[in-house]
DNA sequence: GCCAACGTTGGC
DNA sequence: GCCAACGTTGGC
């Protein structure tokens, strides 16, 4: 089993949107970056997901989710009405993929990016803390996963 | 709103 | 293949 961090902008789709979705599940479509796509390609049903709020007043990890299906072609790339439409991607050779993401539970305590930065040593080269990181899907090691869950389980 | 850090595009 | 221009991400 692997672990991932997925970023979402709370103003467009935050934790509450995920929890309010049918079956607490959404299609993680619209990833249009090759490196992020390669991470999605490596994801499998059952993998753990840190749900992260980005581009907001207080960025950080809000809750725990899981990959709810194996990767498959992202339908939005073939939908001309979608903002994620990619006219250069061919159905017989899809360029972009997606997975379903299902909410497990909210963290007892929000773990902000600022707090994560104070634990840069313990988190040992956490991809999120690397300079200039812009990927929307990042790998998380088991040690990093356990550490962040522990932070998020502390009393406020 | 600013700006650093990328990724992509396209001319050459 | 190089590189300038441009667009996007995302923290602050």
Tab-separated table of C-alpha atoms (C1' of nucleotides) in Angstrom:
chain	number	residue	atom	x	y	z
A	1	UNK	CA	0.000	0.000	0.000
A	2	UNK	CA	1.200	3.474	-0.892
A	3	UNK	CA	0.362	6.933	0.371
A	4	UNK	CA	-0.260	10.207	-1.435
A	5	UNK	CA	-0.952	13.840	-0.775
A	6	UNK	CA	-3.533	15.482	-3.000
A	7	UNK	CA	-4.060	19.217	-3.178
A	8	UNK	CA	-7.356	20.921	-3.666
A	9	UNK	CA	-8.441	24.520	-3.433
A	10	UNK	CA	-11.124	24.727	-0.739
A	11	UNK	CA	-12.924	27.505	-2.596
A	12	UNK	CA	-13.561	25.216	-5.546
A	13	UNK	CA	-13.501	21.769	-3.920
A	14	UNK	CA	-12.592	21.392	-0.263
A	15	UNK	CA	-12.929	18.680	2.362
A	16	UNK	CA	-16.572	19.533	3.018
A	17	UNK	CA	-17.337	19.131	-0.680
A	18	UNK	CA	-15.782	15.678	-0.637
A	19	UNK	CA	-17.718	14.605	2.453
A	20	UNK	CA	-20.912	15.973	0.911
A	21	UNK	CA	-20.416	14.060	-2.332
A	22	UNK	CA	-22.358	10.857	-3.070
A	23	UNK	CA	-20.603	7.982	-1.270
A	24	UNK	CA	-18.166	10.625	0.047
A	25	UNK	CA	-16.350	10.005	-3.238
A	26	UNK	CA	-15.274	12.155	-6.180
A	27	UNK	CA	-13.433	11.677	-9.459
A	28	UNK	CA	-10.020	13.280	-9.147
A	29	UNK	CA	-10.069	14.564	-12.704
A	30	UNK	CA	-8.272	17.456	-14.342
A	31	UNK	CA	-4.697	16.520	-13.452
A	32	UNK	CA	-2.760	17.886	-16.438
A	33	UNK	CA	0.833	17.667	-15.297
A	34	UNK	CA	2.947	14.719	-16.384
A	35	UNK	CA	4.709	14.206	-13.079
A	36	UNK	CA	1.454	14.303	-11.142
A	37	UNK	CA	-0.082	11.960	-13.693
A	38	UNK	CA	2.750	9.508	-13.214
A	39	UNK	CA	2.019	9.481	-9.496
A	40	UNK	CA	-1.668	8.833	-10.220
A	41	UNK	CA	-0.655	6.021	-12.535
A	42	UNK	CA	1.189	4.370	-9.657
A	43	UNK	CA	-1.769	4.709	-7.280
A	44	UNK	CA	-3.938	1.696	-6.432
A	45	UNK	CA	-7.294	1.164	-4.819
A	46	UNK	CA	-6.899	1.313	-1.068
A	47	UNK	CA	-3.910	3.666	-0.992
A	48	UNK	CA	-4.010	6.358	1.690
A	49	UNK	CA	-4.504	10.020	0.790
A	50	UNK	CA	-3.709	13.146	2.765
A	51	UNK	CA	-6.327	15.682	1.683
A	52	UNK	CA	-4.594	19.059	1.500
A	53	UNK	CA	-6.071	22.529	1.131
A	54	UNK	CA	-3.967	24.766	-1.112
A	55	UNK	CA	-4.097	28.337	-2.422
A	56	UNK	CA	-6.024	29.542	0.613
A	57	UNK	CA	-5.522	31.577	3.765
A	58	UNK	CA	-4.215	28.609	5.736
A	59	UNK	CA	-2.880	25.787	3.603
A	60	UNK	CA	-2.503	22.367	5.214
A	61	UNK	CA	-3.766	18.818	5.695
A	62	UNK	CA	-7.453	18.615	6.605
A	63	UNK	CA	-8.375	14.981	6.457
A	64	UNK	CA	-7.680	11.420	5.445
A	65	UNK	CA	-9.049	9.919	2.273
A	66	UNK	CA	-8.320	6.880	0.174
A	67	UNK	CA	-7.908	5.917	-3.436
A	68	UNK	CA	-11.230	4.266	-4.255
A	69	UNK	CA	-10.414	2.653	-7.601
A	70	UNK	CA	-7.442	1.825	-9.777
A	71	UNK	CA	-6.315	4.477	-12.286
A	72	UNK	CA	-8.247	4.773	-15.531
A	73	UNK	CA	-8.444	7.286	-18.419
A	74	UNK	CA	-9.749	10.693	-17.326
A	75	UNK	CA	-13.077	11.129	-19.198
A	76	UNK	CA	-12.828	14.917	-19.072
A	77	UNK	CA	-9.994	14.908	-21.610
A	78	UNK	CA	-12.465	13.763	-24.297
A	79	UNK	CA	-15.302	16.092	-23.293
A	80	UNK	CA	-15.284	19.250	-25.434
A	81	UNK	CA	-17.488	21.011	-22.891
A	82	UNK	CA	-15.011	20.365	-20.077
A	83	UNK	CA	-12.379	22.888	-19.136
A	84	UNK	CA	-10.032	19.914	-18.973
A	85	UNK	CA	-10.691	18.945	-22.607
A	86	UNK	CA	-7.509	17.984	-24.453
A	87	UNK	CA	-8.048	17.881	-28.217
A	88	UNK	CA	-4.659	16.256	-28.741
A	89	UNK	CA	-5.395	13.218	-26.585
A	90	UNK	CA	-6.700	10.246	-28.522
A	91	UNK	CA	-9.213	7.744	-27.122
A	92	UNK	CA	-7.072	4.842	-28.330
A	93	UNK	CA	-4.076	6.324	-26.502
A	94	UNK	CA	-5.338	8.416	-23.588
A	95	UNK	CA	-2.857	10.879	-22.185
A	96	UNK	CA	-4.471	11.672	-18.824
A	97	UNK	CA	-5.732	9.419	-16.077
A	98	UNK	CA	-7.694	9.747	-12.884
A	99	UNK	CA	-8.753	7.857	-9.795
A	100	UNK	CA	-11.730	8.094	-7.451
A	101	UNK	CA	-11.011	9.575	-4.020
A	102	UNK	CA	-13.177	8.721	-1.007
A	103	UNK	CA	-13.183	10.542	2.326
A	104	UNK	CA	-12.289	8.466	5.386
A	105	UNK	CA	-12.231	10.943	8.253
A	106	UNK	CA	-11.279	14.453	9.144
A	107	UNK	CA	-8.163	14.891	11.239
A	108	UNK	CA	-8.881	15.694	14.873
A	109	UNK	CA	-6.708	18.743	14.362
A	110	UNK	CA	-5.824	20.654	11.185
A	111	UNK	CA	-2.106	20.356	10.381
A	112	UNK	CA	-0.950	23.497	8.616
A	113	UNK	CA	1.862	23.819	6.130
A	114	UNK	CA	3.563	26.171	8.598
A	115	UNK	CA	3.483	23.448	11.253
A	116	UNK	CA	4.782	20.844	8.815
A	117	UNK	CA	7.704	23.143	8.033
A	118	UNK	CA	8.700	23.121	11.695
A	119	UNK	CA	9.064	19.329	11.401
A	120	UNK	CA	11.114	19.332	8.221
A	121	UNK	CA	13.794	17.176	9.875
A	122	UNK	CA	11.420	14.465	11.070
A	123	UNK	CA	9.607	14.486	7.733
A	124	UNK	CA	12.901	13.759	5.955
A	125	UNK	CA	12.711	15.348	2.495
A	126	UNK	CA	8.942	15.474	2.348
A	127	UNK	CA	7.980	16.285	-1.269
A	128	UNK	CA	5.539	18.968	-0.127
A	129	UNK	CA	8.333	20.924	1.535
A	130	UNK	CA	10.721	20.873	-1.390
A	131	UNK	CA	11.512	24.208	-2.933
A	132	UNK	CA	9.214	25.277	-5.704
A	133	UNK	CA	6.950	22.272	-5.347
A	134	UNK	CA	3.810	22.689	-7.447
A	135	UNK	CA	2.611	19.158	-7.957
A	136	UNK	CA	-1.022	18.455	-7.140
A	137	UNK	CA	-0.337	14.772	-6.413
A	138	UNK	CA	2.682	13.946	-4.271
A	139	UNK	CA	4.076	10.701	-2.871
A	140	UNK	CA	4.138	10.273	0.916
A	141	UNK	CA	6.256	7.667	2.678
A	142	UNK	CA	4.795	5.441	5.371
A	143	UNK	CA	6.916	7.230	7.984
A	144	UNK	CA	5.665	10.625	6.817
A	145	UNK	CA	2.098	9.346	6.785
A	146	UNK	CA	2.352	8.040	10.359
A	147	UNK	CA	4.027	11.218	11.558
A	148	UNK	CA	1.401	13.538	10.064
A	149	UNK	CA	-1.465	11.386	11.337
A	150	UNK	CA	0.071	11.561	14.774
A	151	UNK	CA	0.287	15.347	14.556
A	152	UNK	CA	-3.326	15.458	13.451
A	153	UNK	CA	-4.493	13.251	16.319
A	154	UNK	CA	-3.167	15.497	19.069
A	155	UNK	CA	-5.566	17.537	21.162
A	156	UNK	CA	-5.987	21.098	19.941
B	1	DG	C1'	-1.516	41.559	-5.492
B	2	DC	C1'	3.244	40.073	-5.713
B	3	DC	C1'	6.585	37.043	-7.037
B	4	DA	C1'	9.434	32.731	-7.277
B	5	DA	C1'	9.534	28.480	-9.476
B	6	DC	C1'	8.337	25.719	-12.749
B	7	DG	C1'	6.300	23.659	-17.193
B	8	DT	C1'	5.072	24.426	-21.943
B	9	DT	C1'	5.275	26.419	-26.434
B	10	DG	C1'	7.272	27.691	-30.547
B	11	DG	C1'	10.746	30.182	-33.382
B	12	DC	C1'	15.227	29.488	-34.924
C	1	DG	C1'	18.527	21.360	-29.142
C	2	DC	C1'	18.428	26.051	-27.339
C	3	DC	C1'	16.089	29.622	-25.246
C	4	DA	C1'	12.860	33.487	-24.728
C	5	DA	C1'	8.147	34.282	-23.866
C	6	DC	C1'	4.292	33.046	-21.658
C	7	DG	C1'	1.054	30.709	-18.456
C	8	DT	C1'	0.200	28.493	-14.033
C	9	DT	C1'	0.752	27.262	-9.245
C	10	DG	C1'	0.638	28.542	-4.737
C	11	DG	C1'	2.733	30.674	-0.577
C	12	DC	C1'	2.846	34.939	1.486
